[in-house]
């Protein structure tokens, strides 16, 4: 896993270096439930930011201005040239940010007005219980290099079991946006519109039986299911069908990462 993260992180930084500011690098990371994609994207985002900080410190120390022209190592706050206590703040702003697709879940109130509300709630997590159009609109805003405004994204509040609008802010200095979720590059409408706008499509591959085992355990441990029987039902009737649908209906990935060494926290 560490090798995969390092290789991909270095690739993303090099790719960012080749595109003009303020253009962004958009990276979609998909995988079936319990593939480890949440863990992977957190570690990937952290590593990308670490590399960018290291490069900024190196170029600043050597007096090079090369990073400024490419947008690498730029800081919204700036770096004091002489004097001032800089120990309390970072030299640069993190330029990579992680956004989760879960924020585009339809609210429970919206599921209530479906023709079959019970089925909509039971199948929550399938692609048609997401705001696909809203997700596509978000990706189009990120892709528009002329848009210098702050772009917001929703997040999912697990305590409320509903999305929170405008919970994540993407600033102009966020040059790499990593989007994680089941359907980030589905090959069906409207999702495919967003998928084709991504610079990289990363798929986390996992053995199906292993994913099911992880899911059942997770449902019991987190209390989503009251017992093993319900956990198995949730895995077999909702999670795994959704995952198999993704495998059969996704755009071709540009990267495939094996999940076997990824610790599960998602």
Short mmCIF file of C-alpha atoms in Angstrom, two decimals:
data_model
loop_
_atom_site.label_atom_id
_atom_site.label_comp_id
_atom_site.label_asym_id
_atom_site.label_seq_id
_atom_site.Cartn_x
_atom_site.Cartn_y
_atom_site.Cartn_z
CA UNK A 1 0.00 0.00 0.00
CA UNK A 2 2.76 2.43 0.94
CA UNK A 3 4.43 1.87 -2.43
CA UNK A 4 1.16 2.47 -4.29
CA UNK A 5 0.46 5.66 -2.34
CA UNK A 6 3.99 6.97 -2.85
CA UNK A 7 3.97 6.23 -6.57
CA UNK A 8 0.57 7.80 -7.15
CA UNK A 9 1.33 10.81 -4.94
CA UNK A 10 4.57 11.52 -6.81
CA UNK A 11 2.73 11.13 -10.12
CA UNK A 12 0.04 13.62 -9.09
CA UNK A 13 2.58 16.20 -7.94
CA UNK A 14 4.54 15.87 -11.18
CA UNK A 15 1.35 16.14 -13.20
CA UNK A 16 0.29 19.25 -11.29
CA UNK A 17 3.69 20.77 -12.04
CA UNK A 18 2.95 20.46 -15.77
CA UNK A 19 -0.37 22.31 -15.77
CA UNK A 20 -0.77 26.08 -15.49
CA UNK A 21 -2.32 27.72 -12.45
CA UNK A 22 -5.14 28.06 -11.57
CA UNK A 23 -6.11 24.84 -13.38
CA UNK A 24 -6.82 21.97 -11.00
CA UNK A 25 -5.96 18.31 -11.01
CA UNK A 26 -9.09 16.25 -10.32
CA UNK A 27 -8.67 12.71 -9.01
CA UNK A 28 -11.57 10.30 -8.54
CA UNK A 29 -11.08 7.25 -6.32
CA UNK A 30 -13.72 4.52 -6.46
CA UNK A 31 -14.06 1.02 -5.11
CA UNK A 32 -16.76 -1.30 -3.84
CA UNK A 33 -17.92 -0.99 -0.21
CA UNK A 34 -15.17 -2.03 2.25
CA UNK A 35 -12.47 -1.85 -0.41
CA UNK A 36 -10.47 0.52 1.77
CA UNK A 37 -10.88 3.58 -0.45
CA UNK A 38 -11.52 5.95 2.46
CA UNK A 39 -8.30 4.90 4.17
CA UNK A 40 -6.38 5.08 0.92
CA UNK A 41 -7.57 8.57 0.01
CA UNK A 42 -6.81 9.99 3.45
CA UNK A 43 -3.25 8.65 3.26
CA UNK A 44 -2.87 9.74 -0.37
CA UNK A 45 -4.01 13.29 0.38
CA UNK A 46 -1.64 13.52 3.34
CA UNK A 47 1.28 12.26 1.26
CA UNK A 48 0.61 14.64 -1.64
CA UNK A 49 0.54 17.59 0.75
CA UNK A 50 3.73 16.40 2.44
CA UNK A 51 5.55 16.22 -0.90
CA UNK A 52 4.36 19.70 -1.86
CA UNK A 53 5.49 21.09 1.49
CA UNK A 54 8.89 19.44 1.14
CA UNK A 55 9.35 20.90 -2.32
CA UNK A 56 8.25 24.34 -1.18
CA UNK A 57 10.72 24.33 1.71
CA UNK A 58 13.49 23.16 -0.61
CA UNK A 59 12.84 25.84 -3.22
CA UNK A 60 12.40 28.54 -0.56
CA UNK A 61 15.69 27.58 1.09
CA UNK A 62 17.54 27.63 -2.23
CA UNK A 63 16.01 30.95 -3.23
CA UNK A 64 14.31 29.41 -6.27
CA UNK A 65 11.12 30.98 -7.58
CA UNK A 66 10.32 28.08 -9.89
CA UNK A 67 7.53 26.75 -7.74
CA UNK A 68 5.64 30.01 -7.77
CA UNK A 69 5.22 30.03 -11.54
CA UNK A 70 3.67 26.57 -11.53
CA UNK A 71 1.53 27.10 -8.49
CA UNK A 72 3.49 24.60 -6.42
CA UNK A 73 4.31 25.73 -2.93
CA UNK A 74 2.21 28.88 -3.15
CA UNK A 75 0.79 30.15 0.13
CA UNK A 76 -2.37 32.08 0.73
CA UNK A 77 -0.70 33.72 3.74
CA UNK A 78 2.77 34.12 2.25
CA UNK A 79 6.08 33.40 3.95
CA UNK A 80 7.83 36.10 5.97
CA UNK A 81 11.15 36.97 4.38
CA UNK A 82 12.73 38.41 7.54
CA UNK A 83 11.77 38.10 11.21
CA UNK A 84 8.46 37.03 12.69
CA UNK A 85 7.59 33.86 14.52
CA UNK A 86 6.52 31.37 11.85
CA UNK A 87 6.52 28.32 14.14
CA UNK A 88 2.79 28.62 14.81
CA UNK A 89 1.67 28.37 11.19
CA UNK A 90 2.62 26.24 8.18
CA UNK A 91 4.88 27.60 5.46
CA UNK A 92 2.29 26.73 2.84
CA UNK A 93 -1.37 25.94 2.67
CA UNK A 94 -2.24 22.32 1.92
CA UNK A 95 -2.90 22.25 -1.81
CA UNK A 96 -4.59 18.84 -1.91
CA UNK A 97 -8.03 18.39 -0.40
CA UNK A 98 -10.25 15.33 0.00
CA UNK A 99 -13.98 15.41 -0.73
CA UNK A 100 -16.32 12.48 -0.04
CA UNK A 101 -19.18 11.56 -2.36
CA UNK A 102 -21.33 10.73 0.68
CA UNK A 103 -22.21 14.41 0.93
CA UNK A 104 -24.40 13.97 -2.15
CA UNK A 105 -26.66 11.41 -0.46
CA UNK A 106 -30.28 12.45 -0.84
CA UNK A 107 -31.72 13.44 2.53
CA UNK A 108 -34.13 11.14 4.30
CA UNK A 109 -36.84 13.73 3.72
CA UNK A 110 -36.30 13.46 -0.03
CA UNK A 111 -36.40 9.68 0.15
CA UNK A 112 -39.74 9.99 1.94
CA UNK A 113 -41.36 11.40 -1.22
CA UNK A 114 -40.15 8.63 -3.53
CA UNK A 115 -42.91 6.50 -5.12
CA UNK A 116 -41.80 3.68 -2.81
CA UNK A 117 -40.28 5.38 0.27
CA UNK A 118 -39.61 2.13 2.11
CA UNK A 119 -37.61 0.74 -0.78
CA UNK A 120 -35.73 4.04 -1.15
CA UNK A 121 -34.70 3.96 2.51
CA UNK A 122 -33.82 0.25 2.38
CA UNK A 123 -31.68 0.78 -0.72
CA UNK A 124 -30.05 4.00 0.48
CA UNK A 125 -26.56 3.95 -0.94
CA UNK A 126 -27.54 2.79 -4.43
CA UNK A 127 -26.72 5.34 -7.14
CA UNK A 128 -30.29 6.63 -7.54
CA UNK A 129 -30.39 7.67 -3.87
CA UNK A 130 -27.64 10.21 -4.58
CA UNK A 131 -27.85 13.69 -6.09
CA UNK A 132 -25.93 12.77 -9.22
CA UNK A 133 -26.75 16.04 -10.98
CA UNK A 134 -25.45 18.02 -8.01
CA UNK A 135 -22.21 16.04 -8.02
CA UNK A 136 -21.72 16.64 -11.74
CA UNK A 137 -22.31 20.37 -11.26
CA UNK A 138 -19.65 20.39 -8.53
CA UNK A 139 -17.06 18.71 -10.77
CA UNK A 140 -17.83 21.16 -13.59
CA UNK A 141 -17.18 24.08 -11.24
CA UNK A 142 -13.84 22.58 -10.25
CA UNK A 143 -12.95 22.04 -13.90
CA UNK A 144 -13.67 25.68 -14.82
CA UNK A 145 -10.25 27.34 -14.48
CA UNK A 146 -11.84 30.79 -14.73
CA UNK A 147 -13.76 30.18 -11.50
CA UNK A 148 -11.63 31.81 -8.81
CA UNK A 149 -14.34 31.79 -6.15
CA UNK A 150 -14.50 29.45 -3.18
CA UNK A 151 -16.39 26.30 -4.19
CA UNK A 152 -18.29 24.40 -1.53
CA UNK A 153 -19.25 20.75 -1.22
CA UNK A 154 -21.61 18.95 1.14
CA UNK A 155 -20.51 16.38 3.69
CA UNK A 156 -22.41 13.59 5.40
CA UNK A 157 -23.28 13.89 9.09
CA UNK A 158 -23.44 10.34 10.42
CA UNK A 159 -25.05 11.49 13.66
CA UNK A 160 -27.90 13.15 11.75
CA UNK A 161 -27.82 10.49 9.02
CA UNK A 162 -28.16 13.27 6.46
CA UNK A 163 -25.93 15.50 4.33
CA UNK A 164 -24.77 18.93 5.50
CA UNK A 165 -24.71 21.53 2.69
CA UNK A 166 -21.63 23.67 2.04
CA UNK A 167 -19.60 21.87 4.73
CA UNK A 168 -16.35 21.68 2.74
CA UNK A 169 -14.66 24.72 1.19
CA UNK A 170 -12.36 24.37 -1.81
CA UNK A 171 -10.19 27.47 -2.15
CA UNK A 172 -8.29 28.58 -5.26
CA UNK A 173 -5.05 27.30 -3.70
CA UNK A 174 -6.50 23.78 -3.59
CA UNK A 175 -4.93 22.68 -6.87
CA UNK A 176 -5.48 18.94 -6.33
CA UNK A 177 -8.97 17.76 -5.43
CA UNK A 178 -9.37 14.07 -4.58
CA UNK A 179 -12.97 12.83 -4.66
CA UNK A 180 -13.72 9.49 -3.02
CA UNK A 181 -16.83 7.37 -3.38
CA UNK A 182 -18.61 4.49 -5.02
CA UNK A 183 -19.92 6.31 -8.07
CA UNK A 184 -17.35 9.01 -8.82
CA UNK A 185 -16.77 7.70 -12.34
CA UNK A 186 -19.78 5.61 -13.26
CA UNK A 187 -20.27 5.15 -17.00
CA UNK A 188 -23.99 5.99 -16.86
CA UNK A 189 -25.69 9.38 -16.95
CA UNK A 190 -25.37 11.77 -15.28
CA UNK A 191 -22.29 10.38 -13.53
CA UNK A 192 -20.23 9.84 -16.67
CA UNK A 193 -20.19 13.59 -17.34
CA UNK A 194 -18.16 14.01 -14.16
CA UNK A 195 -16.06 10.91 -14.77
CA UNK A 196 -14.80 12.17 -18.12
CA UNK A 197 -13.73 15.45 -16.50
CA UNK A 198 -11.43 13.70 -14.01
CA UNK A 199 -7.71 13.74 -14.73
CA UNK A 200 -7.20 10.42 -12.97
CA UNK A 201 -9.66 7.63 -12.22
CA UNK A 202 -8.31 5.35 -9.49
CA UNK A 203 -10.03 2.06 -8.68
CA UNK A 204 -9.35 0.20 -5.44
CA UNK A 205 -9.62 -3.49 -6.25
CA UNK A 206 -10.51 -6.02 -3.56
CA UNK A 207 -11.49 -9.67 -3.38
CA UNK A 208 -15.30 -9.86 -3.22
CA UNK A 209 -15.35 -12.39 -0.39
CA UNK A 210 -12.91 -10.29 1.62
CA UNK A 211 -15.03 -7.18 1.12
CA UNK A 212 -18.15 -9.01 2.32
CA UNK A 213 -16.33 -10.24 5.42
CA UNK A 214 -15.17 -6.70 6.20
CA UNK A 215 -18.68 -5.33 5.68
CA UNK A 216 -20.37 -7.80 8.00
CA UNK A 217 -17.80 -7.13 10.71
CA UNK A 218 -18.10 -3.36 10.27
CA UNK A 219 -21.90 -3.39 10.47
CA UNK A 220 -21.78 -5.28 13.77
CA UNK A 221 -18.93 -3.27 15.32
CA UNK A 222 -20.42 0.12 14.41
CA UNK A 223 -23.92 -0.84 15.51
CA UNK A 224 -25.46 -0.36 12.08
CA UNK A 225 -26.77 -3.90 12.42
CA UNK A 226 -28.12 -5.26 15.70
CA UNK A 227 -26.69 -8.73 15.09
CA UNK A 228 -24.77 -10.89 12.65
CA UNK A 229 -27.90 -11.89 10.75
CA UNK A 230 -28.87 -8.31 10.01
CA UNK A 231 -25.26 -7.45 9.14
CA UNK A 232 -25.17 -10.25 6.57
CA UNK A 233 -28.53 -9.13 5.16
CA UNK A 234 -27.27 -5.56 4.72
CA UNK A 235 -24.10 -6.74 3.05
CA UNK A 236 -25.87 -9.15 0.70
CA UNK A 237 -28.95 -7.08 -0.15
CA UNK A 238 -27.46 -3.60 -0.47
CA UNK A 239 -23.70 -3.16 -0.18
CA UNK A 240 -22.48 -5.99 -2.37
CA UNK A 241 -25.05 -5.44 -5.17
CA UNK A 242 -24.01 -1.78 -5.24
CA UNK A 243 -20.37 -2.77 -5.47
CA UNK A 244 -20.95 -5.27 -8.26
CA UNK A 245 -22.94 -2.61 -10.12
CA UNK A 246 -19.95 -0.27 -9.92
CA UNK A 247 -17.58 -2.93 -11.27
CA UNK A 248 -19.87 -3.53 -14.25
CA UNK A 249 -20.68 0.11 -14.96
CA UNK A 250 -17.60 2.25 -14.39
CA UNK A 251 -15.43 4.17 -16.81
CA UNK A 252 -12.02 2.64 -17.41
CA UNK A 253 -9.68 3.44 -14.51
CA UNK A 254 -6.34 5.08 -15.17
CA UNK A 255 -4.91 3.43 -12.03
CA UNK A 256 -5.82 0.20 -10.25
CA UNK A 257 -4.68 -0.34 -6.66
CA UNK A 258 -4.86 -3.68 -4.85
CA UNK A 259 -6.66 -3.37 -1.51
CA UNK A 260 -5.20 -6.39 0.27
CA UNK A 261 -2.72 -4.32 2.29
CA UNK A 262 -5.01 -1.38 3.05
CA UNK A 263 -6.15 -1.26 6.70
CA UNK A 264 -9.91 -0.80 6.93
CA UNK A 265 -11.27 2.28 8.67
CA UNK A 266 -14.07 3.17 6.24
#
